[in-house]
Coordinates of C-alpha atoms and ligand atoms in Angstrom, one line a residue:
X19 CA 0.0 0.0 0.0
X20 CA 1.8 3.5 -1.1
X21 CA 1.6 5.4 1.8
X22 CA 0.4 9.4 1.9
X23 CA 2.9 12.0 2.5
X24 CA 1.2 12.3 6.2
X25 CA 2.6 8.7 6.6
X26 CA 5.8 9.5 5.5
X27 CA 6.1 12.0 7.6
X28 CA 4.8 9.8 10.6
X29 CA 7.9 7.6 9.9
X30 CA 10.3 10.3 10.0
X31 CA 8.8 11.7 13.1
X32 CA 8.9 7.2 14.7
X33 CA 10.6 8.3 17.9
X34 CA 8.1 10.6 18.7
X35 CA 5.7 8.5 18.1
X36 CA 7.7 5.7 20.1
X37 CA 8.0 8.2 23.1
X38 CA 4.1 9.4 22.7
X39 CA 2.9 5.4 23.1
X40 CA 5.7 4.1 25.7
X41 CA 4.0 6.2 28.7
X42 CA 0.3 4.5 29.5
X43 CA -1.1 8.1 30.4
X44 CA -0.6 9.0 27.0
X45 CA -1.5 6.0 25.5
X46 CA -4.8 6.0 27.4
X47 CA -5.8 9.7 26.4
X48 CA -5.2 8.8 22.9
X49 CA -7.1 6.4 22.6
X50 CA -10.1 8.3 24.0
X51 CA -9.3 11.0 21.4
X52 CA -9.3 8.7 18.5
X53 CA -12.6 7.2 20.0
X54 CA -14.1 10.9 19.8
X55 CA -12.4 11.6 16.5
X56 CA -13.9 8.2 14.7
X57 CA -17.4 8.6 16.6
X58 CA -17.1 12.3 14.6
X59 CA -16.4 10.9 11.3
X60 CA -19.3 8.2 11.9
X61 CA -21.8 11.2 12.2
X62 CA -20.4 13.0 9.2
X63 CA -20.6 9.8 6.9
X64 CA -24.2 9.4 8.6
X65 CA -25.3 12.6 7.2
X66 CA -23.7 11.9 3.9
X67 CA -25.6 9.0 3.8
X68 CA -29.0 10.9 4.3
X69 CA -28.2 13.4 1.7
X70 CA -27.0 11.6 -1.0
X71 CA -29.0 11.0 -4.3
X72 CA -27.3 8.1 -5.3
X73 CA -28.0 4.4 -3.7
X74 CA -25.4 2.9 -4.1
X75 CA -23.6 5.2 -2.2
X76 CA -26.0 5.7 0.5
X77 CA -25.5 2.3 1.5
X78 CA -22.0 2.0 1.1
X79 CA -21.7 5.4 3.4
X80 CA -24.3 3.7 5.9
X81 CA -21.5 0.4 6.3
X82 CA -18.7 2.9 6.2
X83 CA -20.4 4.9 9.5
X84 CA -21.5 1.8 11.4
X85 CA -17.6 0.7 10.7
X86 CA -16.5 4.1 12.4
X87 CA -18.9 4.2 15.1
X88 CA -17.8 0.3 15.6
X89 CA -13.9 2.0 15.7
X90 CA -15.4 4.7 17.9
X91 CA -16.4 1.6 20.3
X92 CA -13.3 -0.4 19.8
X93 CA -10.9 2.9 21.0
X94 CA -13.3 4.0 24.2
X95 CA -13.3 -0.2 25.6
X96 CA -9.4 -0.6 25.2
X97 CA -8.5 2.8 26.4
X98 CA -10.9 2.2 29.3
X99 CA -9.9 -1.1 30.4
X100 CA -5.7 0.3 30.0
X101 CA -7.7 3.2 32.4
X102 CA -9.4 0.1 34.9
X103 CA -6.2 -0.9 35.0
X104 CA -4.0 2.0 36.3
X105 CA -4.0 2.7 40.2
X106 CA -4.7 6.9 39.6
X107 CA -7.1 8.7 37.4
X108 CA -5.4 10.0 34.1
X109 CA -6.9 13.4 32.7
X110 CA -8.5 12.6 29.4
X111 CA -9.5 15.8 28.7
X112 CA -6.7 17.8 27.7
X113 CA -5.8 17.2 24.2
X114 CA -3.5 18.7 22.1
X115 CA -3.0 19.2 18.4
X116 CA 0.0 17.2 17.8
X117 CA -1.6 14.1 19.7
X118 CA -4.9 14.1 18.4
X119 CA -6.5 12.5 15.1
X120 CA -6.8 9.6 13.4
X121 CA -6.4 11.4 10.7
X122 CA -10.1 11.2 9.0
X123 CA -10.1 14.9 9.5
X124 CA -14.3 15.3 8.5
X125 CA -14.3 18.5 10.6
X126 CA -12.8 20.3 7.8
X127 CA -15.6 19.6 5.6
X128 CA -19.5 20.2 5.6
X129 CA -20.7 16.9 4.3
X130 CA -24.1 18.8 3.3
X131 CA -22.4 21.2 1.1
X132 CA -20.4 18.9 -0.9
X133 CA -21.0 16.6 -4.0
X134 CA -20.4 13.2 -3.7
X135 CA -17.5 13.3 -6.0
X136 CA -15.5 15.8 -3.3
X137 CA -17.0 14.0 -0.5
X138 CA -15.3 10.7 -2.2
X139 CA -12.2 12.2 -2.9
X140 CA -11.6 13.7 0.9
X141 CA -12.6 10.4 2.4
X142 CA -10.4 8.4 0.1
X143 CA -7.2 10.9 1.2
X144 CA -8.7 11.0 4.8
X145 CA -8.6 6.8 4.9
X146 CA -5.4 6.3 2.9
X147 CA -3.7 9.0 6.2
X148 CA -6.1 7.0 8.5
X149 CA -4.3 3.9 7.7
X150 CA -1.1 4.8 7.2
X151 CA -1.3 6.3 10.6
X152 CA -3.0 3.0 12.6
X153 CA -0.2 0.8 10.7
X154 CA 2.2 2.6 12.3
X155 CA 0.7 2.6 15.5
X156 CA -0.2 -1.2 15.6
X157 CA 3.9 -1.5 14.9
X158 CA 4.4 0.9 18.0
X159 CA 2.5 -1.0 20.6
X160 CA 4.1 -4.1 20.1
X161 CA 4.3 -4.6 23.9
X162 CA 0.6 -4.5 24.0
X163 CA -1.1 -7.1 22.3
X164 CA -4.8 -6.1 22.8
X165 CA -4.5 -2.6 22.1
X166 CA -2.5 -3.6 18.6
X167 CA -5.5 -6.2 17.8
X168 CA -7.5 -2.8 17.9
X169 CA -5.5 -1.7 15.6
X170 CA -5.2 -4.5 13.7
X171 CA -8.6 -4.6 13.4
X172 CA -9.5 -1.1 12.2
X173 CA -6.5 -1.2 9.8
X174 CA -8.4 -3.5 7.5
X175 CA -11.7 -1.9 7.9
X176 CA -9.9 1.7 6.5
X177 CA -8.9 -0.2 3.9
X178 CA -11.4 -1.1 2.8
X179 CA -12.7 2.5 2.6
X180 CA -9.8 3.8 1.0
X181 CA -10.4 1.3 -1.9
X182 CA -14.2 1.7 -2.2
X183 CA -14.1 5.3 -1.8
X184 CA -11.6 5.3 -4.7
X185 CA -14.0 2.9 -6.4
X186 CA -16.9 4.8 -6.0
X187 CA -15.1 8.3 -7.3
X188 CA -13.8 6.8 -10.6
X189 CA -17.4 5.5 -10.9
X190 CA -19.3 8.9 -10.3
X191 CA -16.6 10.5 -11.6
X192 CA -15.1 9.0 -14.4
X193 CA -13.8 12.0 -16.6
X194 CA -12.3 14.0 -13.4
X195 CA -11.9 11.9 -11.1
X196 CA -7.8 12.4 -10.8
X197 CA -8.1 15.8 -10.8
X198 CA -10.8 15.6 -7.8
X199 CA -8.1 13.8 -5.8
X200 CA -5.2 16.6 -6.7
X201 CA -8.0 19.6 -5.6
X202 CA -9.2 17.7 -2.2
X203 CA -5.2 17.1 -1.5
X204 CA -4.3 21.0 -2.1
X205 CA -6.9 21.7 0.2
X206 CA -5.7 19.1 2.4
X207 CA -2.1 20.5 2.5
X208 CA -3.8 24.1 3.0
X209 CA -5.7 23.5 6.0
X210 CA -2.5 22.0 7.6
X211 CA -0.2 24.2 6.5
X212 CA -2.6 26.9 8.1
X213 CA -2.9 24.8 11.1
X214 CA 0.7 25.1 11.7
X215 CA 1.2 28.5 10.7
X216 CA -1.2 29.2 14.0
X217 CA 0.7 27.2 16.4
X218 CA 4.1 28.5 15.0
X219 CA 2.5 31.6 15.5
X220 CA 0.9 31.0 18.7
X221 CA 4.6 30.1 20.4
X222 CA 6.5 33.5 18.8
X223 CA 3.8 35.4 20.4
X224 CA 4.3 33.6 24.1
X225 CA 8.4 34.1 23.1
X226 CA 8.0 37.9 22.1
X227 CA 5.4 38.5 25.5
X228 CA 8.0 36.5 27.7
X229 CA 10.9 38.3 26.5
X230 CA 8.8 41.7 26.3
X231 CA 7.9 40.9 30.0
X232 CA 11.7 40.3 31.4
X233 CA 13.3 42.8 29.0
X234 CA 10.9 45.8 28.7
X235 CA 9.2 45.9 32.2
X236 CA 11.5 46.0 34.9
X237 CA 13.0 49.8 33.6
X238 CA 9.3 51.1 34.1
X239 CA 9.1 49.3 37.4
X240 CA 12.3 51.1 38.3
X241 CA 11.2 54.5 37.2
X242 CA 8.0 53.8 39.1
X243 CA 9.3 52.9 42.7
X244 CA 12.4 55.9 42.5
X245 CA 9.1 58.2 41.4
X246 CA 7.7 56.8 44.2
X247 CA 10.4 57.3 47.0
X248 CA 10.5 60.9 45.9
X249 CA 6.5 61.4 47.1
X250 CA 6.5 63.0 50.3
X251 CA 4.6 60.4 52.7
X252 CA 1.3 61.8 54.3
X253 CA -1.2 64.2 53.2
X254 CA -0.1 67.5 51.3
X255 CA -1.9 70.7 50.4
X256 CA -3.0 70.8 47.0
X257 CA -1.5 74.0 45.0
X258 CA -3.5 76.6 44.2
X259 CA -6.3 75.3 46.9
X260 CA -8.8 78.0 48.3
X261 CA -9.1 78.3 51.9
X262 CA -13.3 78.8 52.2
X263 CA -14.8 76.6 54.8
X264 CA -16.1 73.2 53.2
X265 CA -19.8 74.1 54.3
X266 CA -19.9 77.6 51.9
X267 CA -21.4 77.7 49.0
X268 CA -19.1 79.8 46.7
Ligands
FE2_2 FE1 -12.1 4.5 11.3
FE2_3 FE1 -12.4 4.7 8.0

């Protein structure tokens, strides 16, 4: 299977990935984020399936969002029985963009506003990163059988919808259908890029405000307390005050 450039880049990064999966914290919360991330893409392909004009591919979409629902099931058991099985509470609920995703990536997309030839070619880019990205895992967590059975498991099922999505857009789309896949991975590439951009741009704004912080505020806070030292203490008269008795009018 050739794998997308998301997967290369997955095997480049392998340490990282090693690191993320060797401590059972992290292992645990993602799995609960894949669990929320497949039950997601379930829904989506559920609506796709209720819009669609064509049949055939209202039932295929119906098997593909019971098979990510099913996914949604496998991730929540095995991440809560690794949870059962830990002596402290592990908080699930932080989540972070780096160790998110299974990569099926349906949020960037309104299903309803799509044709089913874009549709197609998004899910069959979204798969072909989904299982690129549970092979690797299922080679990571070789010191944990049942969780790489899960991944076993869903590897096949995404597939499967990597080839009948692919299917299914030459079939609806038979004249374009390469051209379909080149748009939906441009736009692919975009949104990442763009999702990057923020968090490169998110840390140079906590570098400049730290810096700014330790650099440019201590002068004024000098300034401020030898401004202060020079105030006579107590109460002082102000200049120019008039001397009538508080209770006259004028
Ligand atoms: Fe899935
Ligand atoms: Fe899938």
């Amino acid at each position: 299977m050739p794998l997308a450039s998301g997967a290369r880049l997955d095997l480049v990064l392998l340490p990282i990935h090693r690191w993320i999966w060797g401590d059972s914290e992290r292992r645990v919360r993602k799995l609960l984020a894949f669990a929320e991330v497949e039950a997601d893409g379930g829904r989506d392909i559920l609506r796709a399936a209720e819009v669609t004009a064509d049949p055939l591919l209202r039932r295929l979409y119906l098997a593909h969002a019971i098979d990510e629902l099913h996914h949604a099931d496998l991730f929540r058991q095995r991440g809560a029985a690794l949870l059962r099985s830990r002596s402290r509470y592990a908080d699930t609920s932080s989540r972070s963009a780096w160790d998110a995703s299974g990569d099926h990536g349906l949020d960037d997309l309104r299903v309803e506003d799509e044709p089913d030839e874009s549709l197609l070619a998004f899910l069959h880019l979204s798969e072909k990163a989904a299982a690129g990205r549970f092979a690797l895992y299922r080679d990571v967590v070789r010191d944990d059988p049942p969780t790489r059975a899960v991944f076993e498991e869903i590897l096949r099922d995404e597939v499967f919808h990597m080839n009948y999505t692919y299917t299914q857009l030459a079939r609806v789309s038979p004249g374009s259908y390469g051209w379909k896949l080149w748009r939906a991975r441009a736009s692919r590439l975009w949104k990442r890029y763009l999702r990057m951009a923020a968090a490169v741009a998110g840390i140079f704004g906590s570098v400049l405000l730290t810096i700014q912080y330790f650099v440019l505020l201590p002068p004024f806070a000098w300034l401020a307390k030898r401004a202060a030292r020079r105030e006579p203490a107590g109460w002082i008269p102000a200049p120019g005050a008039r001397h009538q008795p508080p209770t006259s009018q004028y």
